[in-house]
């Protein structure tokens, strides 16, 4: 299995280099047709092959951590009460909603949409992983950054209130809970 660094290297250089780090013949011919000498082409190929080998070695000796997140990790608390990790409705939730008069067809639609969300998340995760990108980790980092930004803005709003700023200039209503 290829490591994260090698996947990224291959993704960056796939037009010119093979998956084993060697220069493609087409790329060599193209460079030659643009006036590069054979020595310059060989030097370029050699330098990138060294980098390829170094990254391959690092992938074996010091792999990049790869935390695994599933679509379920991004469900809200309410969605976790309603849905299973695969996006299907939990039987107890379905029963309680039917007892409240919610139609079977609406519940089926909710389930269909959530399953689509899960399938899309999984497809993007697999596609990005092939390129050495951890989609789940990126999404989690984005969510964490968003929540930190919110908290920072909330703290700034408290300072603005203490300084008697005009309430209409505040980013939130002054009674917004955390």
mmCIF file of C-alpha atoms in Angstrom, residues 1-15 17-21 51-60 63-68 124-135:
data_model
loop_
_atom_site.group_PDB
_atom_site.id
_atom_site.type_symbol
_atom_site.label_atom_id
_atom_site.label_comp_id
_atom_site.label_asym_id
_atom_site.label_seq_id
_atom_site.Cartn_x
_atom_site.Cartn_y
_atom_site.Cartn_z
ATOM 1 C CA UNK A 1 0.000 0.000 0.000
ATOM 2 C CA UNK A 2 1.289 3.439 -0.906
ATOM 3 C CA UNK A 3 1.890 5.954 1.847
ATOM 4 C CA UNK A 4 0.467 9.441 2.068
ATOM 5 C CA UNK A 5 3.621 11.198 0.879
ATOM 6 C CA UNK A 6 4.040 8.979 -2.177
ATOM 7 C CA UNK A 7 0.380 9.381 -3.113
ATOM 8 C CA UNK A 8 0.823 13.144 -2.980
ATOM 9 C CA UNK A 9 4.067 12.947 -4.991
ATOM 10 C CA UNK A 10 2.404 10.817 -7.658
ATOM 11 C CA UNK A 11 -0.586 13.163 -7.757
ATOM 12 C CA UNK A 12 1.688 16.210 -8.185
ATOM 13 C CA UNK A 13 3.839 14.633 -10.905
ATOM 14 C CA UNK A 14 1.487 12.201 -12.637
ATOM 15 C CA UNK A 15 1.763 13.985 -16.004
ATOM 16 C CA UNK A 17 6.348 10.549 -13.958
ATOM 17 C CA UNK A 18 5.273 6.936 -13.592
ATOM 18 C CA UNK A 19 3.977 5.573 -10.283
ATOM 19 C CA UNK A 20 7.460 4.131 -9.574
ATOM 20 C CA UNK A 21 9.087 7.581 -9.755
ATOM 21 C CA UNK A 51 12.740 13.024 -3.699
ATOM 22 C CA UNK A 52 10.396 10.122 -4.578
ATOM 23 C CA UNK A 53 12.708 7.624 -2.867
ATOM 24 C CA UNK A 54 13.068 9.867 0.186
ATOM 25 C CA UNK A 55 9.293 10.252 0.550
ATOM 26 C CA UNK A 56 8.797 6.513 0.033
ATOM 27 C CA UNK A 57 11.323 5.793 2.774
ATOM 28 C CA UNK A 58 9.632 8.300 5.119
ATOM 29 C CA UNK A 59 6.247 6.686 4.448
ATOM 30 C CA UNK A 60 7.708 3.387 5.668
ATOM 31 C CA UNK A 63 4.141 7.453 8.363
ATOM 32 C CA UNK A 64 1.871 10.459 8.591
ATOM 33 C CA UNK A 65 -0.960 9.796 11.068
ATOM 34 C CA UNK A 66 -4.234 9.187 9.280
ATOM 35 C CA UNK A 67 -7.208 9.673 11.592
ATOM 36 C CA UNK A 68 -10.303 8.021 10.172
ATOM 37 C CA UNK A 124 -15.160 11.882 -1.687
ATOM 38 C CA UNK A 125 -13.148 10.249 1.116
ATOM 39 C CA UNK A 126 -12.052 7.388 -1.133
ATOM 40 C CA UNK A 127 -11.266 9.683 -4.076
ATOM 41 C CA UNK A 128 -9.213 12.043 -1.915
ATOM 42 C CA UNK A 129 -7.426 9.188 -0.098
ATOM 43 C CA UNK A 130 -6.169 7.941 -3.482
ATOM 44 C CA UNK A 131 -4.460 11.329 -3.836
ATOM 45 C CA UNK A 132 -3.056 11.299 -0.291
ATOM 46 C CA UNK A 133 -5.690 13.686 1.100
ATOM 47 C CA UNK A 134 -7.569 12.912 4.309
ATOM 48 C CA UNK A 135 -10.994 14.420 3.545
#
